[in-house]
């Protein structure tokens, strides 16, 4: 296959600053550290995959502004294919300002979606989807997502869904029966299934369609369930000094898909995903600390 | 003369977002509007001057990073000379994240000074200073500022000082006897002189050296005093819908210097400065709404 994963979502530029105070009122303060980094859940999952050695392609619609150019440049540096990204002339791309409080890592995120708009379902790079092992969605560009899922289904391409970054929306019920791999945050799983317990929510999601489900619970790890009855809990690897949790969940997704594609067991895939998520919290920004495959291997070896 | 004003200070890139809440804790919110704009008190004063038709040159030290390139590009577009800006290889430029609360314009500013460091006094473009009518300082790059002031003094170039953007520092007492035009915020004037009343503080500052002093009080206007006894209050022009006050003080400086150079009276200069400061609050970002000379003239004509 040409691609391991084709992702459809919204790419952003994140401007991160580590601060003493999340400013509740008028305030002038000095940042302890800053970073400019690409973001967006699907986009960062693809970069995590690429860092590990996988081949990804992003489908999105950007403005032709500074931030749009920065997004394309970063994908280029990371080896993520951008030929399926549409450019909206005279429009702005998505950006976010993220203030990270130093003492506890609490984050205040202000996002500006830009006005480049939805990717038209008619503009979807269907050939890229057909040339992928997995299509990764998170519900953005909704009409295009539904078409992409149908194209993938017809071509025998597995479909992965990230429900972690968005609040649950009833429309997602239309997509879930098409999903093969569903990795969602605890809140999302509870909203979808009605089950407060993450393990039970994972099982209930398997009933809704996906053959593989992971429900992520931050530092409480993740609950994985699969059709056929396999079910287990994966711990979150403890991190001595968390700098920034931005992108940790997205990294988990990218690594999970990479591992499944490379034929690792479900348990090994969850362990690798958890490790990549933990490693990614070591530096400011959603992507700076994403490991290579060699770094991941040596990290896991030390902990086996 | 080659330049109307040569300015020595720190240039930044401001990333502005209009928000509902200044986030006192963990929060995800959508911005109503965003802007990326050059900033820095001296830098914006030079752009205000250039927009009115004056010729300015900036002296500074930038990193060779994305923000440094953006700063240079914007000066280029505005016609501000950058030949006296030193570039520090591998270093970062100054940036600021500014959240503007929509309901009242309150601002939370987080600034990151970068690591490009102080402009070395030995690297000062002394020829540019000698070719200027006015040298504009705000106390940044302190050693270079003292040298610049001495060079200006010897060459008969007038010296302007902006104390509005910084807290008063005792070292500034060394500079003040060299200053000809001193425009400072009320807080600064009180800290320097001990006089709480802005009119009295203006008179006390004249005693400290400058021939022209303005003490700015935001929407309460400004108190102007000059050696020889002239003293008056300039109102702040009312603005029906203030979008963002970022850069209003800097714009006041640039316009005041422009007017003095063009031979306007002190009263006319203060009136023009006040108008440019008010006009500059009409748009998000420190420079977007700076008027041309024609716009300023028609604005004042409507109010005369």
Coordinates of C-alpha atoms in Angstrom, one line a residue:
Chain A
X1 CA 0.0 0.0 0.0
X2 CA 1.1 3.5 -0.7
X3 CA 0.1 4.8 2.8
X4 CA -0.2 3.2 6.2
X5 CA -2.7 5.8 7.3
X6 CA -4.6 8.6 5.5
X7 CA -6.0 11.1 8.0
X8 CA -8.9 13.5 7.5
X9 CA -9.1 16.3 10.0
X10 CA -8.1 19.9 10.8
X11 CA -4.5 20.9 11.1
X12 CA -3.5 23.9 13.2
X13 CA -0.6 25.9 14.3
X14 CA -0.3 26.0 18.1
X15 CA 1.5 28.9 19.8
X16 CA 2.4 27.6 23.3
X17 CA 3.7 29.6 26.2
X18 CA 4.5 28.3 29.7
X19 CA 3.3 30.8 32.3
X20 CA 3.0 31.3 36.0
X21 CA -0.6 32.3 35.9
X22 CA -3.6 31.6 33.7
X23 CA -4.7 35.2 33.5
X24 CA -8.1 35.7 35.0
X25 CA -7.9 39.4 34.5
X26 CA -5.7 42.2 33.1
X27 CA -2.1 41.0 33.4
X28 CA 1.3 41.3 31.9
X29 CA 3.6 38.4 32.5
X30 CA 6.8 36.8 31.1
X31 CA 6.7 33.4 29.5
X32 CA 9.1 30.8 30.8
X33 CA 9.3 29.0 27.5
X34 CA 7.5 29.2 24.1
X35 CA 7.0 26.9 21.2
X36 CA 5.4 27.1 17.8
X37 CA 4.2 23.7 16.7
X38 CA 1.7 22.1 14.4
X39 CA -1.3 20.7 16.0
X40 CA -4.7 19.1 15.4
X41 CA -5.6 15.6 16.6
X42 CA -5.5 13.8 13.3
X43 CA -2.5 15.8 12.1
X44 CA -0.5 15.0 15.2
X45 CA -1.4 11.4 15.1
X46 CA 0.0 11.2 11.5
X47 CA 3.2 12.9 12.6
X48 CA 3.5 10.4 15.5
X49 CA 3.1 7.6 13.0
X50 CA 5.7 9.2 10.6
X51 CA 8.2 9.7 13.5
X52 CA 7.9 5.9 14.2
X53 CA 8.6 5.1 10.5
X54 CA 5.0 4.9 9.2
X55 CA 3.8 6.6 6.0
X56 CA 0.9 9.0 6.4
X57 CA -1.1 11.4 4.3
X58 CA -3.2 14.3 5.5
X59 CA -6.5 15.4 3.9
X60 CA -7.6 18.8 5.0
X61 CA -8.5 22.3 3.7
X62 CA -6.1 25.2 4.6
X63 CA -5.9 28.9 3.9
X64 CA -3.0 30.2 1.9
X65 CA -1.8 32.3 4.8
X66 CA 1.3 32.2 6.9
X67 CA -0.1 29.5 9.2
X68 CA -1.2 27.4 6.3
X69 CA 2.4 27.6 4.8
X70 CA 3.8 26.7 8.2
X71 CA 1.5 23.6 8.5
X72 CA 2.5 22.4 5.0
X73 CA 6.2 23.0 5.8
X74 CA 6.1 21.0 9.0
X75 CA 4.3 18.1 7.3
X76 CA 7.0 18.2 4.7
X77 CA 9.8 18.0 7.2
X78 CA 8.1 15.1 9.0
X79 CA 7.4 13.2 5.8
X80 CA 3.6 13.4 5.9
X81 CA 2.1 13.5 2.4
X82 CA 0.1 16.7 1.7
X83 CA -1.0 16.2 -1.8
X84 CA -4.6 15.7 -0.6
X85 CA -4.7 19.1 1.2
X86 CA -6.9 21.6 -0.6
X87 CA -5.9 25.3 -0.4
X88 CA -8.6 28.0 0.0
X89 CA -7.3 31.2 -1.7
X90 CA -7.4 34.3 0.5
X91 CA -8.6 32.4 3.5
X92 CA -7.0 31.8 6.9
X93 CA -5.9 28.6 8.5
X94 CA -6.7 27.3 12.0
X95 CA -4.5 28.5 14.9
X96 CA -4.5 28.1 18.7
X97 CA -2.9 30.0 21.6
X98 CA -2.1 27.6 24.4
X99 CA -1.1 28.9 27.8
X100 CA 0.4 26.1 30.0
X101 CA 0.6 26.8 33.7
X102 CA 4.0 25.7 34.9
X103 CA 3.1 24.5 38.4
X104 CA 0.5 21.9 37.3
X105 CA 0.4 21.9 33.5
X106 CA -3.2 23.2 33.4
X107 CA -3.9 24.6 30.0
X108 CA -6.0 27.5 28.7
X109 CA -6.6 26.9 25.0
X110 CA -8.0 29.6 22.7
X111 CA -8.6 28.4 19.2
X112 CA -9.4 30.3 16.0
X113 CA -10.7 28.0 13.3
X114 CA -9.8 30.2 10.4
X115 CA -12.2 30.7 7.5
X116 CA -10.9 28.1 5.1
X117 CA -14.0 26.1 5.7
X118 CA -15.0 22.5 5.3
X119 CA -13.3 20.2 2.8
X120 CA -15.9 19.6 0.2
X121 CA -16.8 15.9 -0.1
X122 CA -16.4 16.3 -3.9
X123 CA -12.7 17.4 -3.4
X124 CA -11.8 14.3 -1.3
X125 CA -8.6 12.6 -2.5
X126 CA -10.4 9.2 -2.8
X127 CA -7.4 7.6 -4.5
X128 CA -5.3 8.3 -1.5
X129 CA -7.9 6.6 0.8
X130 CA -8.0 3.6 -1.5
X131 CA -4.2 3.4 -1.3
X132 CA -4.1 3.3 2.6
X133 CA -4.3 0.6 5.2
X134 CA -6.2 2.7 7.6
X135 CA -8.4 5.8 7.3
X136 CA -8.2 7.9 10.4
X137 CA -11.1 10.4 11.2
X138 CA -12.1 12.5 14.1
X139 CA -15.4 13.9 12.8
X140 CA -14.1 17.2 11.4
X141 CA -15.1 17.9 7.7
X142 CA -18.2 15.9 8.5
X143 CA -19.7 15.4 5.0
X144 CA -16.2 14.5 3.6
X145 CA -15.8 12.1 6.5
X146 CA -18.9 10.2 5.7
X147 CA -17.9 9.9 2.0
X148 CA -14.3 9.0 3.0
X149 CA -15.7 6.2 5.3
X150 CA -17.9 4.8 2.5
X151 CA -14.9 4.9 0.1
X152 CA -12.7 3.2 2.6
X153 CA -15.3 0.5 3.4
X154 CA -15.8 -0.3 -0.3
X155 CA -12.0 -0.6 -0.8
X156 CA -11.5 -2.8 2.3
X157 CA -9.6 0.0 4.1
X158 CA -10.0 -0.1 7.9
X159 CA -11.5 3.0 9.5
X160 CA -10.2 4.5 12.8
X161 CA -12.1 7.1 14.8
X162 CA -10.7 9.6 17.3
X163 CA -13.5 10.8 19.6
X164 CA -11.1 12.1 22.2
X165 CA -10.7 15.6 21.0
X166 CA -14.3 16.5 20.5
X167 CA -17.4 16.3 22.5
X168 CA -19.8 13.5 21.5
X169 CA -22.2 14.5 18.8
X170 CA -25.3 12.4 18.0
X171 CA -24.4 12.4 14.3
X172 CA -21.4 10.2 15.2
X173 CA -23.8 7.3 15.7
X174 CA -24.1 7.3 11.9
X175 CA -20.4 6.7 11.5
X176 CA -19.7 4.3 14.3
X177 CA -21.0 1.1 12.5
X178 CA -18.4 1.8 9.8
X179 CA -15.6 2.2 12.3
X180 CA -13.1 -0.7 12.9
X181 CA -10.8 1.0 15.5
X182 CA -12.3 3.4 17.9
X183 CA -10.1 5.2 20.4
X184 CA -11.9 7.8 22.5
X185 CA -11.6 9.7 25.7
X186 CA -13.5 8.5 28.8
X187 CA -16.0 11.4 28.6
X188 CA -16.7 10.7 25.0
X189 CA -17.2 6.9 25.7
X190 CA -19.6 7.7 28.5
X191 CA -21.6 10.2 26.5
X192 CA -21.9 7.7 23.6
X193 CA -22.7 4.6 25.6
X194 CA -24.2 5.8 28.9
X195 CA -21.7 3.7 30.8
X196 CA -19.7 5.6 33.5
X197 CA -17.1 2.9 33.9
X198 CA -14.5 3.1 31.2
X199 CA -14.1 -0.7 30.9
X200 CA -17.9 -1.2 30.5
X201 CA -18.0 1.8 28.0
X202 CA -15.3 0.1 25.9
X203 CA -17.4 -3.1 25.8
X204 CA -20.5 -1.2 24.9
X205 CA -18.6 0.6 22.1
X206 CA -17.6 -2.8 20.6
X207 CA -21.3 -3.6 20.5
X208 CA -21.8 -0.4 18.4
X209 CA -19.6 -1.7 15.7
X210 CA -15.8 -1.3 16.1
X211 CA -13.7 -4.5 16.4
X212 CA -11.1 -2.7 18.5
X213 CA -11.9 -0.1 21.1
X214 CA -9.7 1.9 23.5
X215 CA -11.1 4.3 26.1
X216 CA -8.4 6.6 27.3
X217 CA -8.3 8.0 30.9
X218 CA -5.2 10.2 31.0
X219 CA -2.9 9.2 33.9
X220 CA -5.3 6.4 34.7
X221 CA -4.3 4.6 31.5
X222 CA -6.7 3.1 29.0
X223 CA -9.2 0.3 28.8
X224 CA -9.0 -1.8 25.7
X225 CA -11.7 -4.2 24.4
X226 CA -12.0 -6.2 21.2
X227 CA -14.7 -8.1 19.5
X228 CA -14.4 -11.7 20.6
X229 CA -14.0 -10.9 24.2
X230 CA -10.4 -9.7 24.7
X231 CA -10.4 -7.0 27.3
X232 CA -7.6 -5.4 29.4
X233 CA -6.3 -2.3 31.1
X234 CA -3.1 -0.6 29.9
X235 CA -1.4 1.6 32.5
X236 CA -0.2 5.1 31.7
X237 CA 3.6 5.2 32.0
X238 CA 4.5 7.5 34.8
X239 CA 6.4 10.6 33.7
X240 CA 8.7 12.2 36.2
X241 CA 8.4 15.7 34.9
X242 CA 5.5 16.4 32.6
X243 CA 6.2 19.6 30.6
X244 CA 3.1 19.7 28.5
X245 CA 0.3 17.2 27.8
X246 CA -0.7 18.8 24.5
X247 CA -0.9 16.1 21.8
X248 CA -0.4 13.1 24.2
X249 CA -3.7 11.6 23.2
X250 CA -3.1 12.2 19.5
X251 CA 0.3 10.6 19.8
X252 CA -1.4 7.6 21.5
X253 CA -3.6 7.3 18.4
X254 CA -0.8 7.5 15.9
X255 CA 1.3 4.9 17.7
X256 CA -1.6 2.5 18.2
X257 CA -2.4 2.5 14.5
X258 CA 1.3 2.1 13.6
X259 CA 1.6 -0.9 15.9
X260 CA -1.6 -2.6 14.6
X261 CA -0.4 -2.1 11.0
X262 CA 3.0 -3.6 11.8
X263 CA 1.2 -6.6 13.2
X264 CA 1.8 -6.2 16.9
X265 CA -0.7 -7.8 19.3
X266 CA -3.5 -5.7 20.8
X267 CA -1.7 -5.7 24.1
X268 CA 1.7 -4.7 22.6
X269 CA -0.1 -2.0 20.5
X270 CA -1.7 -0.5 23.6
X271 CA 1.6 -0.6 25.5
X272 CA 3.4 1.1 22.6
X273 CA 0.7 3.7 22.3
X274 CA 0.8 4.5 26.0
X275 CA 4.6 4.8 25.9
X276 CA 4.5 7.2 22.9
X277 CA 1.8 9.3 24.7
X278 CA 3.9 9.5 27.8
X279 CA 7.1 10.3 26.0
X280 CA 5.3 13.1 24.2
X281 CA 4.7 15.0 27.4
X282 CA 8.5 15.6 27.9
X283 CA 8.6 18.8 25.9
X284 CA 6.5 21.9 25.1
X285 CA 4.3 21.5 22.1
X286 CA 2.3 18.6 20.7
X287 CA 5.1 17.1 18.6
X288 CA 8.5 18.1 19.9
X289 CA 9.1 15.0 22.0
X290 CA 7.5 12.3 19.7
X291 CA 9.9 9.4 19.7
X292 CA 11.4 7.5 16.8
X293 CA 10.9 3.7 16.7
X294 CA 14.4 3.2 18.1
X295 CA 13.7 5.5 21.1
X296 CA 10.4 3.8 21.7
X297 CA 12.0 0.4 21.7
X298 CA 14.7 1.4 24.1
X299 CA 12.1 3.1 26.4
X300 CA 10.0 -0.1 26.5
X301 CA 13.0 -2.3 27.0
X302 CA 14.0 -0.4 30.1
X303 CA 10.5 -1.0 31.4
X304 CA 10.0 -4.7 30.6
Chain B
X1 CA 18.5 64.5 6.9
X2 CA 18.2 60.9 5.9
X3 CA 15.8 59.9 8.7
X4 CA 13.1 61.8 10.6
X5 CA 13.4 59.4 13.6
X6 CA 15.9 56.6 14.4
X7 CA 14.5 54.3 17.1
X8 CA 16.3 52.0 19.4
X9 CA 14.2 49.3 21.1
X10 CA 12.8 45.8 21.0
X11 CA 10.6 44.7 18.1
X12 CA 8.1 41.8 18.7
X13 CA 5.5 39.8 16.9
X14 CA 2.2 40.0 18.8
X15 CA -0.4 37.2 18.4
X16 CA -3.7 38.7 19.4
X17 CA -7.0 36.9 20.0
X18 CA -10.3 38.4 21.1
X19 CA -12.0 36.2 23.7
X20 CA -15.0 36.0 25.9
X21 CA -12.9 35.1 29.0
X22 CA -9.4 35.8 30.2
X23 CA -8.8 32.2 31.4
X24 CA -8.2 32.0 35.1
X25 CA -8.1 28.2 34.9
X26 CA -8.2 25.2 32.5
X27 CA -10.4 26.3 29.6
X28 CA -11.0 25.7 25.9
X29 CA -12.6 28.6 24.1
X30 CA -13.0 29.9 20.6
X31 CA -11.5 33.2 19.6
X32 CA -13.9 35.8 18.0
X33 CA -11.0 37.3 16.0
X34 CA -7.3 37.0 15.6
X35 CA -4.4 39.0 14.3
X36 CA -0.7 38.6 13.9
X37 CA 1.0 42.0 14.1
X38 CA 4.4 43.5 14.8
X39 CA 4.7 45.2 18.1
X40 CA 7.1 46.8 20.5
X41 CA 6.8 50.4 21.7
X42 CA 9.6 52.0 19.7
X43 CA 8.9 49.8 16.7
X44 CA 5.2 50.7 16.5
X45 CA 6.0 54.4 17.0
X46 CA 8.2 54.2 13.9
X47 CA 5.5 52.5 11.9
X48 CA 3.0 55.2 13.1
X49 CA 5.5 57.8 11.9
X50 CA 6.0 56.0 8.6
X51 CA 2.2 55.6 8.0
X52 CA 1.9 59.5 8.3
X53 CA 4.7 59.9 5.8
X54 CA 7.8 60.2 8.0
X55 CA 11.0 58.3 7.4
X56 CA 12.1 56.1 10.3
X57 CA 14.9 53.5 10.9
X58 CA 14.9 50.8 13.6
X59 CA 17.9 49.7 15.6
X60 CA 17.5 46.4 17.3
X61 CA 18.8 42.9 17.6
X62 CA 16.7 40.0 16.3
X63 CA 17.0 36.3 16.1
X64 CA 17.1 34.6 12.6
X65 CA 13.9 32.7 13.4
X66 CA 10.4 32.9 11.8
X67 CA 9.3 35.8 14.0
X68 CA 12.5 37.7 13.2
X69 CA 11.8 37.3 9.5
X70 CA 8.2 38.5 10.0
X71 CA 9.4 41.6 11.9
X72 CA 11.8 42.5 9.1
X73 CA 9.1 41.9 6.4
X74 CA 6.6 44.1 8.2
X75 CA 9.1 46.9 8.6
X76 CA 9.9 46.5 4.9
X77 CA 6.2 46.8 3.9
X78 CA 5.8 49.9 6.1
X79 CA 8.9 51.6 4.7
X80 CA 10.9 51.5 8.0
X81 CA 14.6 51.1 7.4
X82 CA 16.1 48.0 8.9
X83 CA 19.7 48.3 7.9
X84 CA 20.7 49.0 11.6
X85 CA 19.1 45.8 12.9
X86 CA 21.6 43.1 14.0
X87 CA 20.7 39.5 13.5
X88 CA 21.8 36.9 16.1
X89 CA 22.3 33.5 14.4
X90 CA 20.4 30.6 15.9
X91 CA 18.6 32.9 18.3
X92 CA 14.9 33.6 18.8
X93 CA 13.1 36.9 18.5
X94 CA 10.7 38.5 20.9
X95 CA 7.0 37.5 20.8
X96 CA 3.9 38.1 22.8
X97 CA 0.5 36.4 23.1
X98 CA -2.2 39.0 23.8
X99 CA -5.7 37.9 24.8
X100 CA -8.2 40.8 24.5
X101 CA -11.5 40.4 26.4
X102 CA -14.3 41.4 24.1
X103 CA -16.7 42.9 26.6
X104 CA -14.3 45.5 28.0
X105 CA -11.0 45.3 26.1
X106 CA -9.1 44.1 29.1
X107 CA -5.8 42.5 28.0
X108 CA -3.8 39.5 29.3
X109 CA -0.3 39.9 27.8
X110 CA 2.3 37.1 27.9
X111 CA 5.6 38.1 26.5
X112 CA 8.6 35.9 25.6
X113 CA 11.7 38.1 25.1
X114 CA 13.6 35.5 23.0
X115 CA 17.3 35.0 23.4
X116 CA 18.7 37.3 20.8
X117 CA 20.0 39.4 23.6
X118 CA 21.0 43.0 24.0
X119 CA 22.3 45.1 21.0
X120 CA 26.0 45.6 21.7
X121 CA 26.9 49.3 22.1
X122 CA 29.8 48.6 19.7
X123 CA 27.3 47.4 17.0
X124 CA 25.3 50.6 17.1
X125 CA 24.6 52.1 13.7
X126 CA 26.0 55.5 14.8
X127 CA 25.9 56.9 11.2
X128 CA 22.1 56.3 11.2
X129 CA 21.7 58.2 14.4
X130 CA 23.8 61.1 13.1
X131 CA 21.6 61.2 10.0
X132 CA 18.4 61.6 12.0
X133 CA 16.4 64.5 13.3
X134 CA 15.3 62.6 16.4
X135 CA 16.6 59.6 18.3
X136 CA 13.7 57.7 20.0
X137 CA 14.5 55.4 23.0
X138 CA 12.6 53.5 25.6
X139 CA 15.4 52.2 27.8
X140 CA 15.7 48.8 26.1
X141 CA 19.3 47.8 25.0
X142 CA 20.5 50.0 27.9
X143 CA 24.2 50.2 27.2
X144 CA 23.5 50.9 23.5
X145 CA 20.9 53.5 24.5
X146 CA 23.4 55.4 26.6
X147 CA 25.9 55.4 23.7
X148 CA 23.2 56.3 21.2
X149 CA 22.2 59.3 23.4
X150 CA 25.8 60.5 23.6
X151 CA 26.2 60.2 19.8
X152 CA 22.9 62.0 19.2
X153 CA 23.9 64.7 21.7
X154 CA 27.2 65.3 20.0
X155 CA 25.6 65.4 16.6
X156 CA 22.8 67.8 17.6
X157 CA 20.1 65.2 17.2
X158 CA 17.2 65.6 19.5
X159 CA 16.5 62.7 21.9
X160 CA 13.0 61.4 22.6
X161 CA 12.2 59.0 25.5
X162 CA 9.2 56.7 25.9
X163 CA 8.8 55.8 29.6
X164 CA 5.3 54.6 29.1
X165 CA 5.9 51.0 28.4
X166 CA 8.3 50.2 31.2
X167 CA 8.3 50.6 34.8
X168 CA 10.5 53.4 36.0
X169 CA 14.1 52.3 36.7
X170 CA 16.5 54.4 38.8
X171 CA 19.1 54.1 36.0
X172 CA 16.8 56.2 33.8
X173 CA 17.9 59.3 35.9
X174 CA 21.2 59.0 34.1
X175 CA 19.5 59.4 30.7
X176 CA 16.9 62.1 31.5
X177 CA 19.2 65.1 31.4
X178 CA 20.1 64.1 27.8
X179 CA 16.4 63.9 26.8
X180 CA 14.7 66.6 24.8
X181 CA 11.2 65.1 24.4
X182 CA 9.9 62.9 27.2
X183 CA 6.5 61.2 26.8
X184 CA 5.7 58.9 29.6
X185 CA 2.7 57.2 31.2
X186 CA 1.2 58.7 34.4
X187 CA 2.6 55.9 36.6
X188 CA 6.0 56.4 35.2
X189 CA 5.9 60.2 35.7
X190 CA 4.8 59.8 39.3
X191 CA 7.5 57.2 40.1
X192 CA 10.1 59.5 38.6
X193 CA 9.0 62.7 40.1
X194 CA 7.0 61.8 43.2
X195 CA 4.1 64.0 42.0
X196 CA 0.8 62.2 41.9
X197 CA -0.9 64.9 39.8
X198 CA 0.0 64.3 36.1
X199 CA 0.2 68.1 35.4
X200 CA 2.6 68.6 38.3
X201 CA 4.6 65.6 37.3
X202 CA 5.0 67.0 33.8
X203 CA 6.3 70.2 35.2
X204 CA 8.7 68.3 37.5
X205 CA 10.0 66.3 34.5
X206 CA 10.8 69.5 32.6
X207 CA 13.0 70.4 35.6
X208 CA 14.8 67.1 35.1
X209 CA 16.0 68.0 31.7
X210 CA 13.5 67.6 28.7
X211 CA 12.3 70.7 27.0
X212 CA 9.0 69.0 26.1
X213 CA 7.1 66.6 28.3
X214 CA 3.8 64.8 27.9
X215 CA 2.3 62.7 30.6
X216 CA -0.3 60.3 29.1
X217 CA -3.4 59.2 31.1
X218 CA -5.3 56.9 28.8
X219 CA -8.8 58.1 28.3
X220 CA -8.1 61.1 30.6
X221 CA -5.9 62.5 27.9
X222 CA -2.4 63.9 28.3
X223 CA -0.7 66.7 30.2
X224 CA 1.9 68.6 28.2
X225 CA 4.5 70.9 29.6
X226 CA 7.4 72.7 28.0
X227 CA 10.4 74.6 29.2
X228 CA 9.5 78.3 29.2
X229 CA 6.2 77.7 30.9
X230 CA 3.8 76.4 28.3
X231 CA 1.4 73.9 29.8
X232 CA -1.9 72.5 28.8
X233 CA -4.2 69.4 28.8
X234 CA -5.0 67.5 25.7
X235 CA -8.2 65.5 25.7
X236 CA -8.3 61.9 24.6
X237 CA -10.6 61.7 21.5
X238 CA -13.6 59.6 22.4
X239 CA -13.8 56.3 20.4
X240 CA -17.3 54.9 20.0
X241 CA -16.2 51.3 19.7
X242 CA -12.7 50.5 21.1
X243 CA -11.6 47.1 19.6
X244 CA -8.1 47.0 21.1
X245 CA -5.9 49.5 22.9
X246 CA -2.7 47.7 22.0
X247 CA -0.2 50.2 20.6
X248 CA -2.3 53.3 21.3
X249 CA 0.5 54.9 23.4
X250 CA 3.2 53.9 20.9
X251 CA 1.1 55.5 18.1
X252 CA 0.8 58.7 20.2
X253 CA 4.6 58.8 20.4
X254 CA 5.2 58.3 16.7
X255 CA 2.6 60.9 15.7
X256 CA 3.9 63.5 18.3
X257 CA 7.4 63.2 16.9
X258 CA 6.2 63.4 13.3
X259 CA 4.3 66.6 14.1
X260 CA 7.1 68.2 15.9
X261 CA 9.5 67.5 13.0
X262 CA 7.0 68.9 10.5
X263 CA 7.0 72.1 12.5
X264 CA 3.5 71.9 14.1
X265 CA 3.0 73.8 17.4
X266 CA 3.1 71.9 20.6
X267 CA -0.7 72.1 20.9
X268 CA -1.2 70.8 17.4
X269 CA 1.3 68.1 17.9
X270 CA -0.4 66.8 21.0
X271 CA -3.8 67.0 19.3
X272 CA -2.5 65.0 16.3
X273 CA -0.8 62.5 18.6
X274 CA -4.0 62.1 20.6
X275 CA -6.0 61.6 17.4
X276 CA -3.6 58.9 16.0
X277 CA -3.7 57.1 19.4
X278 CA -7.5 57.1 19.3
X279 CA -7.7 56.0 15.7
X280 CA -5.4 53.1 16.4
X281 CA -7.9 51.5 18.8
X282 CA -10.3 50.8 16.0
X283 CA -8.8 47.5 15.0
X284 CA -7.2 44.4 16.5
X285 CA -3.4 44.7 16.7
X286 CA -1.0 47.5 17.4
X287 CA -0.7 48.8 13.9
X288 CA -3.7 47.7 11.8
X289 CA -5.6 51.0 12.2
X290 CA -2.8 53.5 12.1
X291 CA -3.9 56.3 9.9
X292 CA -2.2 57.9 6.9
X293 CA -1.7 61.7 7.0
X294 CA -4.8 62.3 4.9
X295 CA -6.9 60.2 7.2
X296 CA -5.6 62.0 10.2
X297 CA -6.3 65.4 8.6
X298 CA -9.9 64.5 7.7
X299 CA -10.4 63.1 11.2
X300 CA -9.2 66.3 12.8
X301 CA -11.1 68.5 10.4
X302 CA -14.4 66.8 11.4
X303 CA -13.6 67.6 15.0
X304 CA -12.4 71.2 14.7

